[in-house]
Every structure is written in C-alpha cells, then in structure tokens.
PDB file of C-alpha atoms in Angstrom:
ATOM      1  CA  MET A   1      57.132 -96.262  41.011  1.00 42.00           C
ATOM      2  CA  ASN A   2      59.879 -99.311  40.355  1.00 47.00           C
ATOM      3  CA  HIS A   3      62.680 -96.823  41.932  1.00 48.00           C
ATOM      4  CA  LYS A   4      61.239 -98.416  45.051  1.00 45.00           C
ATOM      5  CA  ASN A   5      62.256-101.979  44.951  1.00 51.00           C
ATOM      6  CA  GLU A   6      65.321-100.785  44.181  1.00 49.00           C
ATOM      7  CA  LEU A   7      66.023 -98.814  47.734  1.00 52.00           C
ATOM      8  CA  LEU A   8      65.426-101.832  49.721  1.00 50.00           C
ATOM      9  CA  THR A   9      64.945-101.795  53.668  1.00 54.00           C
ATOM     10  CA  HIS A  10      62.786 -99.539  55.543  1.00 63.00           C
ATOM     11  CA  LYS A  11      62.765 -97.141  52.758  1.00 88.00           C
ATOM     12  CA  ILE A  12      65.070 -94.978  54.202  1.00 92.00           C
ATOM     13  CA  GLY A  13      68.694 -94.285  53.702  1.00 94.00           C
ATOM     14  CA  LEU A  14      72.293 -92.300  55.272  1.00 94.00           C
ATOM     15  CA  GLY A  15      72.485 -89.060  53.774  1.00 94.00           C
ATOM     16  CA  THR A  16      76.124 -88.560  54.148  1.00 96.00           C
ATOM     17  CA  ALA A  17      76.773 -84.297  53.884  1.00 94.00           C
ATOM     18  CA  PRO A  18      78.145 -84.248  57.387  1.00 93.00           C
ATOM     19  CA  LEU A  19      80.970 -86.638  57.173  1.00 96.00           C
ATOM     20  CA  GLY A  20      82.397 -84.498  55.011  1.00 97.00           C
ATOM     21  CA  ASN A  21      83.226 -82.473  57.981  1.00 96.00           C
ATOM     22  CA  MET A  22      80.004 -80.158  57.547  1.00 92.00           C
ATOM     23  CA  PHE A  23      79.596 -77.789  60.209  1.00 89.00           C
ATOM     24  CA  ARG A  24      82.595 -78.920  62.335  1.00 93.00           C
ATOM     25  CA  GLU A  25      85.229 -81.546  62.228  1.00 95.00           C
ATOM     26  CA  VAL A  26      84.181 -84.722  62.922  1.00 95.00           C
ATOM     27  CA  PRO A  27      87.404 -87.750  63.438  1.00 96.00           C
ATOM     28  CA  GLU A  28      87.503 -90.942  61.705  1.00 97.00           C
ATOM     29  CA  GLU A  29      86.778 -93.010  64.086  1.00 96.00           C
ATOM     30  CA  GLU A  30      83.227 -91.433  64.672  1.00 95.00           C
ATOM     31  CA  ALA A  31      82.362 -91.227  60.636  1.00 96.00           C
ATOM     32  CA  GLN A  32      83.661 -95.010  60.782  1.00 96.00           C
ATOM     33  CA  ALA A  33      81.702 -96.150  63.224  1.00 96.00           C
ATOM     34  CA  THR A  34      78.162 -93.948  62.112  1.00 95.00           C
ATOM     35  CA  ILE A  35      78.524 -96.045  58.723  1.00 96.00           C
ATOM     36  CA  GLU A  36      79.367 -98.389  60.279  1.00 96.00           C
ATOM     37  CA  ALA A  37      75.429 -98.218  62.259  1.00 95.00           C
ATOM     38  CA  ALA A  38      73.851 -97.820  59.315  1.00 94.00           C
ATOM     39  CA  TRP A  39      75.007-100.900  57.609  1.00 95.00           C
ATOM     40  CA  GLU A  40      74.163-102.793  61.586  1.00 95.00           C
ATOM     41  CA  ALA A  41      70.387-101.747  62.070  1.00 92.00           C
ATOM     42  CA  GLY A  42      70.580-103.153  58.103  1.00 90.00           C
ATOM     43  CA  ILE A  43      70.044 -99.621  56.245  1.00 93.00           C
ATOM     44  CA  ARG A  44      71.008-100.170  52.355  1.00 93.00           C
ATOM     45  CA  TYR A  45      70.877 -96.892  50.440  1.00 95.00           C
ATOM     46  CA  TYR A  46      73.961 -94.790  51.105  1.00 96.00           C
ATOM     47  CA  ASP A  47      74.028 -91.484  49.453  1.00 97.00           C
ATOM     48  CA  THR A  48      76.666 -88.950  49.021  1.00 98.00           C
ATOM     49  CA  ALA A  49      78.439 -86.166  46.546  1.00 98.00           C
ATOM     50  CA  PRO A  50      82.100 -84.405  45.521  1.00 98.00           C
ATOM     51  CA  PHE A  51      81.147 -81.843  47.387  1.00 97.00           C
ATOM     52  CA  TYR A  52      81.099 -82.886  50.689  1.00 97.00           C
ATOM     53  CA  GLY A  53      84.210 -82.001  52.340  1.00 98.00           C
ATOM     54  CA  ALA A  54      85.655 -81.842  48.294  1.00 98.00           C
ATOM     55  CA  GLY A  55      85.399 -85.501  48.363  1.00 98.00           C
ATOM     56  CA  LEU A  56      85.913 -86.193  52.184  1.00 98.00           C
ATOM     57  CA  ALA A  57      82.445 -88.086  52.205  1.00 98.00           C
ATOM     58  CA  GLU A  58      83.006 -90.124  49.648  1.00 98.00           C
ATOM     59  CA  LEU A  59      86.486 -91.514  50.757  1.00 98.00           C
ATOM     60  CA  ARG A  60      85.127 -92.251  53.963  1.00 98.00           C
ATOM     61  CA  LEU A  61      82.201 -94.468  52.643  1.00 98.00           C
ATOM     62  CA  GLY A  62      84.202 -95.882  49.988  1.00 98.00           C
ATOM     63  CA  ASN A  63      86.584 -97.299  53.232  1.00 98.00           C
ATOM     64  CA  PHE A  64      83.284 -98.683  55.020  1.00 98.00           C
ATOM     65  CA  LEU A  65      81.580 -99.959  51.623  1.00 98.00           C
ATOM     66  CA  SER A  66      84.882-101.385  49.585  1.00 97.00           C
ATOM     67  CA  LYS A  67      84.593-104.753  52.463  1.00 97.00           C
ATOM     68  CA  ARG A  68      81.064-105.114  51.831  1.00 97.00           C
ATOM     69  CA  ASN A  69      79.600-106.963  48.723  1.00 95.00           C
ATOM     70  CA  ARG A  70      78.572-104.672  46.213  1.00 95.00           C
ATOM     71  CA  ASP A  71      74.943-106.284  45.260  1.00 92.00           C
ATOM     72  CA  GLU A  72      73.842-105.892  48.887  1.00 92.00           C
ATOM     73  CA  PHE A  73      73.760-102.033  48.890  1.00 94.00           C
ATOM     74  CA  VAL A  74      72.974 -99.296  47.207  1.00 94.00           C
ATOM     75  CA  LEU A  75      74.908 -95.983  45.886  1.00 96.00           C
ATOM     76  CA  SER A  76      74.292 -92.872  44.972  1.00 97.00           C
ATOM     77  CA  THR A  77      76.195 -89.706  44.618  1.00 98.00           C
ATOM     78  CA  LYS A  78      76.324 -86.398  42.158  1.00 98.00           C
ATOM     79  CA  VAL A  79      77.773 -84.318  39.455  1.00 98.00           C
ATOM     80  CA  GLY A  80      78.209 -80.836  38.838  1.00 98.00           C
ATOM     81  CA  ARG A  81      81.621 -80.501  40.350  1.00 97.00           C
ATOM     82  CA  VAL A  82      85.015 -82.304  39.944  1.00 98.00           C
ATOM     83  CA  ILE A  83      87.888 -81.961  42.536  1.00 98.00           C
ATOM     84  CA  GLU A  84      91.395 -80.307  41.750  1.00 97.00           C
ATOM     85  CA  ASP A  85      95.225 -81.613  42.810  1.00 96.00           C
ATOM     86  CA  GLU A  86      95.297 -77.700  43.571  1.00 97.00           C
ATOM     87  CA  THR A  87      94.124 -76.194  47.366  1.00 96.00           C
ATOM     88  CA  GLU A  88      91.996 -73.601  48.216  1.00 95.00           C
ATOM     89  CA  GLU A  89      91.713 -71.689  51.052  1.00 93.00           C
ATOM     90  CA  LYS A  90      87.563 -73.120  52.637  1.00 94.00           C
ATOM     91  CA  GLU A  91      84.494 -71.077  53.932  1.00 92.00           C
ATOM     92  CA  GLY A  92      80.840 -71.953  54.364  1.00 91.00           C
ATOM     93  CA  LEU A  93      79.496 -75.775  54.940  1.00 90.00           C
ATOM     94  CA  PHE A  94      82.646 -77.511  54.654  1.00 95.00           C
ATOM     95  CA  ALA A  95      84.977 -75.428  55.972  1.00 96.00           C
ATOM     96  CA  TYR A  96      86.746 -78.288  57.623  1.00 96.00           C
ATOM     97  CA  GLY A  97      86.510 -80.550  54.930  1.00 96.00           C
ATOM     98  CA  ARG A  98      89.273 -81.221  52.569  1.00 97.00           C
ATOM     99  CA  THR A  99      91.120 -78.307  51.353  1.00 97.00           C
ATOM    100  CA  ASN A 100      90.953 -79.112  47.831  1.00 97.00           C
ATOM    101  CA  LYS A 101      89.805 -76.508  45.003  1.00 97.00           C
ATOM    102  CA  VAL A 102      86.256 -77.128  44.345  1.00 97.00           C
ATOM    103  CA  THR A 103      85.223 -76.579  40.367  1.00 97.00           C
ATOM    104  CA  THR A 104      81.064 -76.312  39.274  1.00 97.00           C
ATOM    105  CA  ASP A 105      81.460 -78.145  35.769  1.00 98.00           C
ATOM    106  CA  TYR A 106      78.014 -79.072  34.336  1.00 98.00           C
ATOM    107  CA  THR A 107      79.967 -79.722  30.793  1.00 98.00           C
ATOM    108  CA  ALA A 108      79.489 -83.575  29.899  1.00 98.00           C
ATOM    109  CA  GLU A 109      83.078 -84.155  29.849  1.00 98.00           C
ATOM    110  CA  ALA A 110      83.248 -82.913  33.184  1.00 98.00           C
ATOM    111  CA  THR A 111      80.036 -84.962  34.263  1.00 98.00           C
ATOM    112  CA  HIS A 112      82.368 -88.410  32.758  1.00 98.00           C
ATOM    113  CA  ALA A 113      85.298 -87.311  35.163  1.00 98.00           C
ATOM    114  CA  SER A 114      83.535 -86.066  38.330  1.00 98.00           C
ATOM    115  CA  ILE A 115      81.726 -89.916  37.860  1.00 98.00           C
ATOM    116  CA  ASP A 116      85.404 -91.621  37.308  1.00 97.00           C
ATOM    117  CA  GLN A 117      86.665 -89.223  40.583  1.00 98.00           C
ATOM    118  CA  SER A 118      83.502 -90.792  42.477  1.00 98.00           C
ATOM    119  CA  MET A 119      83.935 -94.030  41.965  1.00 98.00           C
ATOM    120  CA  GLU A 120      87.808 -94.424  42.407  1.00 98.00           C
ATOM    121  CA  ARG A 121      86.968 -92.682  46.011  1.00 98.00           C
ATOM    122  CA  LEU A 122      84.012 -94.718  46.645  1.00 98.00           C
ATOM    123  CA  GLN A 123      86.125 -97.351  45.289  1.00 98.00           C
ATOM    124  CA  THR A 124      83.198 -98.838  42.989  1.00 97.00           C
ATOM    125  CA  ASN A 125      82.481-100.358  39.686  1.00 94.00           C
ATOM    126  CA  ARG A 126      79.817 -99.415  39.472  1.00 95.00           C
ATOM    127  CA  LEU A 127      76.899 -96.378  40.808  1.00 97.00           C
ATOM    128  CA  ASP A 128      73.135 -96.976  41.360  1.00 95.00           C
ATOM    129  CA  PHE A 129      71.493 -93.241  40.733  1.00 96.00           C
ATOM    130  CA  VAL A 130      74.156 -90.058  39.903  1.00 98.00           C
ATOM    131  CA  PHE A 131      72.089 -86.691  41.108  1.00 98.00           C
ATOM    132  CA  VAL A 132      73.022 -83.051  38.879  1.00 98.00           C
ATOM    133  CA  HIS A 133      74.438 -81.562  41.946  1.00 98.00           C
ATOM    134  CA  ASP A 134      73.450 -77.721  43.249  1.00 97.00           C
ATOM    135  CA  LEU A 135      71.405 -76.420  39.877  1.00 97.00           C
ATOM    136  CA  SER A 136      70.019 -74.016  41.654  1.00 97.00           C
ATOM    137  CA  PRO A 137      69.633 -70.137  42.903  1.00 96.00           C
ATOM    138  CA  ASP A 138      70.333 -70.344  46.427  1.00 94.00           C
ATOM    139  CA  PHE A 139      73.683 -71.675  44.753  1.00 94.00           C
ATOM    140  CA  HIS A 140      74.135 -69.603  41.466  1.00 97.00           C
ATOM    141  CA  GLY A 141      71.754 -67.019  41.795  1.00 96.00           C
ATOM    142  CA  ASP A 142      70.459 -65.422  38.335  1.00 95.00           C
ATOM    143  CA  GLU A 143      73.123 -67.787  36.967  1.00 97.00           C
ATOM    144  CA  TRP A 144      71.423 -70.554  37.536  1.00 97.00           C
ATOM    145  CA  ILE A 145      69.973 -70.376  34.464  1.00 97.00           C
ATOM    146  CA  ALA A 146      73.036 -70.325  32.164  1.00 98.00           C
ATOM    147  CA  LYS A 147      73.845 -73.622  33.769  1.00 98.00           C
ATOM    148  CA  PHE A 148      70.956 -74.962  33.421  1.00 98.00           C
ATOM    149  CA  GLU A 149      71.481 -75.093  29.964  1.00 98.00           C
ATOM    150  CA  GLU A 150      74.802 -75.983  30.277  1.00 98.00           C
ATOM    151  CA  ALA A 151      73.634 -78.975  32.121  1.00 98.00           C
ATOM    152  CA  ARG A 152      70.401 -80.109  29.845  1.00 98.00           C
ATOM    153  CA  THR A 153      73.107 -80.198  27.220  1.00 97.00           C
ATOM    154  CA  GLY A 154      76.041 -81.670  29.173  1.00 98.00           C
ATOM    155  CA  ALA A 155      75.115 -83.450  32.315  1.00 98.00           C
ATOM    156  CA  PHE A 156      71.444 -84.507  31.241  1.00 98.00           C
ATOM    157  CA  ARG A 157      72.343 -86.531  27.825  1.00 98.00           C
ATOM    158  CA  VAL A 158      75.388 -88.240  29.319  1.00 98.00           C
ATOM    159  CA  LEU A 159      73.361 -88.942  32.323  1.00 98.00           C
ATOM    160  CA  ASP A 160      70.159 -90.301  30.368  1.00 97.00           C
ATOM    161  CA  ASP A 161      72.410 -91.857  28.188  1.00 97.00           C
ATOM    162  CA  LEU A 162      73.987 -93.875  30.958  1.00 97.00           C
ATOM    163  CA  LYS A 163      70.630 -94.805  32.067  1.00 96.00           C
ATOM    164  CA  GLU A 164      70.006 -95.914  28.562  1.00 95.00           C
ATOM    165  CA  GLN A 165      73.000 -98.101  28.710  1.00 95.00           C
ATOM    166  CA  GLY A 166      71.866 -99.662  32.007  1.00 91.00           C
ATOM    167  CA  VAL A 167      75.027 -98.699  33.583  1.00 93.00           C
ATOM    168  CA  ILE A 168      73.009 -96.440  36.475  1.00 96.00           C
ATOM    169  CA  LYS A 169      69.572 -97.256  37.419  1.00 94.00           C
ATOM    170  CA  GLY A 170      67.951 -93.907  37.437  1.00 95.00           C
ATOM    171  CA  TRP A 171      69.245 -90.017  37.385  1.00 98.00           C
ATOM    172  CA  GLY A 172      68.033 -86.896  37.897  1.00 98.00           C
ATOM    173  CA  LEU A 173      68.335 -83.355  40.095  1.00 98.00           C
ATOM    174  CA  GLY A 174      69.812 -83.192  43.845  1.00 98.00           C
ATOM    175  CA  VAL A 175      69.105 -79.613  44.610  1.00 98.00           C
ATOM    176  CA  ASN A 176      67.525 -77.689  47.512  1.00 96.00           C
ATOM    177  CA  THR A 177      64.823 -75.722  45.770  1.00 96.00           C
ATOM    178  CA  THR A 178      61.880 -77.468  43.709  1.00 97.00           C
ATOM    179  CA  ILE A 179      61.630 -74.714  40.608  1.00 97.00           C
ATOM    180  CA  PRO A 180      64.762 -77.206  38.647  1.00 98.00           C
ATOM    181  CA  ILE A 181      63.587 -80.422  39.187  1.00 98.00           C
ATOM    182  CA  GLU A 182      60.242 -78.944  37.525  1.00 98.00           C
ATOM    183  CA  LEU A 183      62.071 -77.407  34.754  1.00 98.00           C
ATOM    184  CA  ALA A 184      63.779 -80.887  33.989  1.00 98.00           C
ATOM    185  CA  LEU A 185      60.656 -82.901  34.408  1.00 98.00           C
ATOM    186  CA  GLN A 186      59.074 -80.887  31.209  1.00 97.00           C
ATOM    187  CA  LEU A 187      62.182 -81.851  28.720  1.00 98.00           C
ATOM    188  CA  GLU A 188      61.514 -83.836  26.096  1.00 96.00           C
ATOM    189  CA  GLU A 189      64.575 -85.047  25.209  1.00 96.00           C
ATOM    190  CA  VAL A 190      65.771 -86.696  28.836  1.00 97.00           C
ATOM    191  CA  HIS A 191      63.726 -88.633  30.652  1.00 95.00           C
ATOM    192  CA  PRO A 192      65.068 -87.925  34.858  1.00 97.00           C
ATOM    193  CA  THR A 193      63.282 -90.399  36.466  1.00 96.00           C
ATOM    194  CA  ILE A 194      64.601 -89.982  40.440  1.00 96.00           C
ATOM    195  CA  SER A 195      65.721 -87.078  42.370  1.00 97.00           C
ATOM    196  CA  LEU A 196      67.034 -85.429  45.197  1.00 97.00           C
ATOM    197  CA  GLN A 197      64.962 -83.038  46.991  1.00 97.00           C
ATOM    198  CA  ALA A 198      65.952 -80.974  49.633  1.00 95.00           C
ATOM    199  CA  THR A 199      64.470 -79.256  52.605  1.00 94.00           C
ATOM    200  CA  GLN A 200      61.280 -78.690  50.590  1.00 96.00           C
ATOM    201  CA  TYR A 201      59.327 -81.599  51.378  1.00 98.00           C
ATOM    202  CA  THR A 202      59.300 -81.709  55.191  1.00 97.00           C
ATOM    203  CA  LEU A 203      56.734 -81.221  58.215  1.00 97.00           C
ATOM    204  CA  LEU A 204      57.991 -77.861  58.022  1.00 97.00           C
ATOM    205  CA  ASP A 205      57.851 -76.803  54.602  1.00 97.00           C
ATOM    206  CA  HIS A 206      55.528 -78.126  51.978  1.00 97.00           C
ATOM    207  CA  GLU A 207      53.272 -76.608  50.567  1.00 97.00           C
ATOM    208  CA  ASP A 208      54.212 -75.356  47.894  1.00 96.00           C
ATOM    209  CA  THR A 209      56.309 -78.621  47.116  1.00 97.00           C
ATOM    210  CA  LEU A 210      52.799 -80.499  46.858  1.00 97.00           C
ATOM    211  CA  ARG A 211      51.114 -78.000  44.667  1.00 96.00           C
ATOM    212  CA  ARG A 212      53.930 -77.598  41.854  1.00 96.00           C
ATOM    213  CA  MET A 213      56.531 -80.245  42.440  1.00 98.00           C
ATOM    214  CA  MET A 214      54.889 -83.426  43.249  1.00 98.00           C
ATOM    215  CA  PRO A 215      51.692 -83.354  40.498  1.00 97.00           C
ATOM    216  CA  GLU A 216      54.816 -83.239  38.335  1.00 97.00           C
ATOM    217  CA  VAL A 217      56.798 -86.042  39.231  1.00 98.00           C
ATOM    218  CA  GLU A 218      53.795 -88.417  39.780  1.00 97.00           C
ATOM    219  CA  GLN A 219      52.946 -87.516  36.212  1.00 96.00           C
ATOM    220  CA  SER A 220      56.103 -87.948  35.213  1.00 96.00           C
ATOM    221  CA  ASN A 221      56.486 -91.263  36.866  1.00 95.00           C
ATOM    222  CA  ALA A 222      59.627 -89.903  38.247  1.00 96.00           C
ATOM    223  CA  SER A 223      60.640 -90.960  42.243  1.00 94.00           C
ATOM    224  CA  ILE A 224      61.761 -88.434  45.055  1.00 96.00           C
ATOM    225  CA  VAL A 225      64.562 -88.771  47.871  1.00 96.00           C
ATOM    226  CA  VAL A 226      64.048 -86.769  50.778  1.00 97.00           C
ATOM    227  CA  GLY A 227      66.861 -84.928  51.959  1.00 95.00           C
ATOM    228  CA  ALA A 228      67.076 -83.140  55.116  1.00 92.00           C
ATOM    229  CA  PRO A 229      63.989 -84.024  56.441  1.00 94.00           C
ATOM    230  CA  TYR A 230      64.976 -82.456  59.573  1.00 94.00           C
ATOM    231  CA  SER A 231      64.977 -78.770  58.085  1.00 93.00           C
ATOM    232  CA  SER A 232      68.842 -79.317  58.847  1.00 87.00           C
ATOM    233  CA  GLY A 233      68.522 -80.125  62.368  1.00 90.00           C
ATOM    234  CA  ALA A 234      65.970 -77.558  63.396  1.00 93.00           C
ATOM    235  CA  LEU A 235      62.819 -79.836  64.311  1.00 94.00           C
ATOM    236  CA  LEU A 236      64.729 -81.076  65.967  1.00 93.00           C
ATOM    237  CA  GLY A 237      66.619 -77.972  68.428  1.00 93.00           C
ATOM    238  CA  GLY A 238      69.162 -77.907  66.353  1.00 90.00           C
ATOM    239  CA  ASP A 239      70.891 -74.458  65.220  1.00 90.00           C
ATOM    240  CA  ASN A 240      70.457 -74.749  61.570  1.00 88.00           C
ATOM    241  CA  TYR A 241      67.124 -74.721  59.751  1.00 91.00           C
ATOM    242  CA  ASN A 242      68.016 -75.518  55.580  1.00 88.00           C
ATOM    243  CA  TYR A 243      71.685 -74.732  56.142  1.00 83.00           C
ATOM    244  CA  GLY A 244      71.172 -71.175  57.765  1.00 86.00           C
ATOM    245  CA  ASP A 245      70.247 -69.385  60.790  1.00 92.00           C
ATOM    246  CA  ILE A 246      67.098 -70.208  62.263  1.00 95.00           C
ATOM    247  CA  PRO A 247      64.332 -67.281  61.040  1.00 96.00           C
ATOM    248  CA  GLN A 248      62.177 -65.959  64.241  1.00 96.00           C
ATOM    249  CA  ASP A 249      58.915 -66.970  61.855  1.00 96.00           C
ATOM    250  CA  VAL A 250      59.949 -70.592  61.892  1.00 96.00           C
ATOM    251  CA  GLN A 251      61.000 -70.919  65.049  1.00 97.00           C
ATOM    252  CA  THR A 252      57.339 -69.790  66.218  1.00 97.00           C
ATOM    253  CA  LYS A 253      56.354 -73.230  64.027  1.00 97.00           C
ATOM    254  CA  ILE A 254      58.852 -74.903  65.507  1.00 97.00           C
ATOM    255  CA  ASN A 255      57.634 -74.282  68.874  1.00 97.00           C
ATOM    256  CA  SER A 256      53.893 -74.836  68.125  1.00 98.00           C
ATOM    257  CA  LEU A 257      54.561 -78.437  66.485  1.00 98.00           C
ATOM    258  CA  ASN A 258      56.775 -78.953  69.160  1.00 97.00           C
ATOM    259  CA  GLU A 259      53.368 -78.207  71.307  1.00 98.00           C
ATOM    260  CA  VAL A 260      50.931 -80.608  69.541  1.00 98.00           C
ATOM    261  CA  ALA A 261      53.496 -82.960  69.274  1.00 98.00           C
ATOM    262  CA  GLU A 262      53.768 -83.279  73.547  1.00 98.00           C
ATOM    263  CA  SER A 263      50.175 -82.726  73.486  1.00 98.00           C
ATOM    264  CA  HIS A 264      50.052 -86.353  72.173  1.00 98.00           C
ATOM    265  CA  GLY A 265      53.083 -87.826  73.337  1.00 98.00           C
ATOM    266  CA  VAL A 266      54.675 -88.058  69.496  1.00 98.00           C
ATOM    267  CA  SER A 267      58.396 -87.450  68.386  1.00 96.00           C
ATOM    268  CA  LEU A 268      59.011 -85.376  66.285  1.00 96.00           C
ATOM    269  CA  LYS A 269      61.603 -86.863  64.801  1.00 96.00           C
ATOM    270  CA  ALA A 270      59.227 -89.808  63.977  1.00 97.00           C
ATOM    271  CA  ALA A 271      56.332 -87.086  62.563  1.00 98.00           C
ATOM    272  CA  ALA A 272      58.757 -85.287  60.359  1.00 97.00           C
ATOM    273  CA  LEU A 273      60.170 -88.629  59.091  1.00 96.00           C
ATOM    274  CA  GLN A 274      57.312 -90.443  58.781  1.00 97.00           C
ATOM    275  CA  PHE A 275      55.547 -87.114  57.121  1.00 98.00           C
ATOM    276  CA  SER A 276      58.142 -87.412  54.183  1.00 97.00           C
ATOM    277  CA  LEU A 277      58.022 -90.989  53.177  1.00 96.00           C
ATOM    278  CA  ALA A 278      53.454 -90.746  53.298  1.00 97.00           C
ATOM    279  CA  HIS A 279      53.647 -88.974  50.149  1.00 97.00           C
ATOM    280  CA  PRO A 280      53.478 -91.539  47.039  1.00 95.00           C
ATOM    281  CA  ALA A 281      56.084 -90.401  44.749  1.00 95.00           C
ATOM    282  CA  VAL A 282      58.197 -90.376  47.789  1.00 95.00           C
ATOM    283  CA  ALA A 283      61.135 -93.614  47.785  1.00 93.00           C
ATOM    284  CA  ALA A 284      63.024 -92.559  50.260  1.00 93.00           C
ATOM    285  CA  VAL A 285      63.827 -90.305  52.914  1.00 95.00           C
ATOM    286  CA  ILE A 286      67.847 -89.934  54.050  1.00 94.00           C
ATOM    287  CA  PRO A 287      68.486 -87.928  57.786  1.00 91.00           C
ATOM    288  CA  GLY A 288      71.773 -87.458  57.914  1.00 84.00           C
ATOM    289  CA  SER A 289      74.371 -87.918  60.797  1.00 81.00           C
ATOM    290  CA  THR A 290      77.414 -88.253  62.755  1.00 80.00           C
ATOM    291  CA  ARG A 291      75.895 -89.884  65.547  1.00 84.00           C
ATOM    292  CA  PRO A 292      76.421 -93.832  65.651  1.00 87.00           C
ATOM    293  CA  ASP A 293      73.016 -93.401  68.081  1.00 88.00           C
ATOM    294  CA  ARG A 294      71.214 -91.707  66.227  1.00 88.00           C
ATOM    295  CA  ILE A 295      70.578 -94.422  63.119  1.00 90.00           C
ATOM    296  CA  GLU A 296      68.442 -96.686  65.846  1.00 90.00           C
ATOM    297  CA  GLU A 297      67.050 -93.427  66.281  1.00 92.00           C
ATOM    298  CA  ASP A 298      65.586 -93.342  63.099  1.00 92.00           C
ATOM    299  CA  LEU A 299      64.668 -96.460  62.530  1.00 92.00           C
ATOM    300  CA  ASN A 300      62.572 -96.420  65.547  1.00 93.00           C
ATOM    301  CA  ALA A 301      60.625 -93.277  64.966  1.00 95.00           C
ATOM    302  CA  LEU A 302      59.430 -95.141  62.146  1.00 93.00           C
ATOM    303  CA  GLN A 303      57.729 -97.799  63.633  1.00 93.00           C
ATOM    304  CA  GLU A 304      56.538 -95.187  66.589  1.00 97.00           C
ATOM    305  CA  LYS A 305      52.589 -95.151  65.986  1.00 97.00           C
ATOM    306  CA  ILE A 306      51.384 -92.246  65.876  1.00 98.00           C
ATOM    307  CA  PRO A 307      47.898 -91.315  66.683  1.00 98.00           C
ATOM    308  CA  GLU A 308      45.116 -90.279  63.358  1.00 98.00           C
ATOM    309  CA  ALA A 309      44.146 -86.466  66.276  1.00 98.00           C
ATOM    310  CA  PHE A 310      47.696 -85.919  65.799  1.00 98.00           C
ATOM    311  CA  TRP A 311      47.956 -85.072  62.136  1.00 98.00           C
ATOM    312  CA  GLN A 312      43.878 -83.590  62.725  1.00 98.00           C
ATOM    313  CA  GLU A 313      45.287 -80.943  64.952  1.00 98.00           C
ATOM    314  CA  LEU A 314      48.233 -80.398  62.726  1.00 98.00           C
ATOM    315  CA  ILE A 315      45.439 -79.369  59.978  1.00 98.00           C
ATOM    316  CA  GLU A 316      43.261 -77.671  62.117  1.00 98.00           C
ATOM    317  CA  LYS A 317      45.835 -75.246  63.538  1.00 98.00           C
ATOM    318  CA  GLN A 318      47.328 -75.198  60.364  1.00 98.00           C
ATOM    319  CA  LEU A 319      50.539 -76.498  60.521  1.00 98.00           C
ATOM    320  CA  ILE A 320      49.848 -78.840  58.290  1.00 98.00           C
ATOM    321  CA  SER A 321      48.593 -79.064  54.404  1.00 98.00           C
ATOM    322  CA  ALA A 322      45.484 -79.879  54.335  1.00 97.00           C
ATOM    323  CA  VAL A 323      45.576 -81.859  51.019  1.00 97.00           C
ATOM    324  CA  ALA A 324      49.640 -83.976  52.025  1.00 98.00           C
ATOM    325  CA  PRO A 325      49.828 -87.702  52.127  1.00 98.00           C
ATOM    326  CA  LEU A 326      49.310 -88.673  55.990  1.00 98.00           C
ATOM    327  CA  PRO A 327      50.590 -91.820  56.907  1.00 96.00           C
ATOM    328  CA  LEU A 328      47.062 -92.982  58.618  1.00 89.00           C
TER     329      LEU A 328
END
C-alpha cells in the first residue's frame, strides 16, 4: 500500500465535484475560500475531473494551486471526457456548470487530449493519479461493457504506459459502482494501482463492497480512495443520497444510525469518515464541500474519540457488517 505515503497528511483530501457547481451555483469567492481553508488546515491531496462543471472545478483548483509549490501537494484528475469549445444546454448534476459541450470518449487519442486539457486548466506540468471516469452501468447503462472495452484498448493502456514511464504515480477507475474496478484488476495486460470508488464503501453502504471488491483490491496490492463518504450528504441530513433522492428504506436506516450515534454522543460525520478509513485497502477519503468551515469539521471528526460500544451496537442492530474493519 505504498500509495498511502503519497497522499500525505491526515489521509483526507478535498473532493472538488461541488466546486464545479454541482446542484447549485457556487460563487467564485466561496470556491476559492473553500480550497484555501483546506490548504490552511494542512490538506494536501486534491481530486478533480473535467466532468465537474465542464472544467470549472479544475479551473478553480488550478487558480489556487498554481500559486503553491507543486512538490507540496498531490493531485488527481480523470479521463474519459473531453471538453469542447462548442456549447450545449445543461441539465442534471452540473446544470449550473460551464456551458461547454462534454464528449465522452475513452480512446487513446481522447485520453491524451483530456490529460493535456486538464493540465492546462490546472496550470500544472504533471499529475499524480489519473482515474478513468464513470466507466460503469450508472452512467452508460447496457453500453457500459462496450465502453469498458474501448477503455481497455485505449485509456487503460495509455495510463499504464505513463505509470511505467514514471510520468504519473498511479492510475485506476473513478466510479460509483464496484464491478468495473473488479474487472480492471483482473486484467493481465494492464495494472491499475489505485482507484476512486464513490458511494459504495460508506457507513451506509458497504456489504457488497466488503465481499467482492475489497478482496480483489488487497489481492492486487492496490489501493482505494473513498469518495462521497457521507453518501452525497444523506448521512448528515442532506437532501441527496448517492447523487439522487433518498429512498424511504435508506432514510429509515439513517434514522436508526442517528439514534445510536446520539445515544453514545457520537457524530455521524466522525463515524462515517473513520469507518471508511479503517479498511486497510483505503489510502484516503475525499469528502467534498463548498463551505470553508466544513473543512475544519472534517479534520476534527477524524480525531473524535468513538467508543467501542457504539460500533458494537451498530453490529448488533445489523446497521453495519460484522466483518468490517473498525477504527478501534
């Protein structure tokens, strides 16, 4: 797990999807204040992607980090989408992002183009980790297998070559499901070393991931960065669960988690962060935010003392897996 040492302080990074105007329009001053708050708190790992507001998150991050020593922070972005000069009508997660057209493309040529574009927006001459973005059923439906094959002969080979040449430190997939990571780790011709898995290794959702993906990751001596550790805010009283509405059964489970947390004087934010980080395959966790004060909250949550009785009660009430590694 040598990637853990690369992710520097706290094992926590800043996810920048919200800075791409996800769900709402974020003023520039607020975005810059959030990044500055993370930096001042000692966070040195930043994850972004072209998809986040059609390049907006990368531009905002680059504006801040370009004024810092490049050797002092770790940077990851993603490939699989190319940002065009042409504009289009926006809807969905990034309806408030830039209007540039976003083209999905996992070929070798598009991968090189995406990396070049990202480095320009980020105002940097190198990247540390690169993830192949959203190569999964939730984005491509039945077409995802064809897209996976396109990436296998395109993006995967490009990134594997860049890793072998020492141009990047590692690569993998950046997805909201687990099967694509499992498949990529089983390939013989390429060797993903670190992947970003969002939404599926959280306090709320982890059973299937524990059984299937995590053993594959450990067997391959790879690592996982956990994204969306609060299940898109649902765990903390937000309106979204895994980027959509909150189903009633999920809300019922959240209510039960809250009841146990309150009885032990534990914050769910602390429990969520510490739970995700407790697995030995996890290199870092990257909650996203557009609120500067939330950064300090996250760091304090990592230090919160959580009694063993809290975890035991969650197991007894079948709210978490009995075999999940715990922060004890």
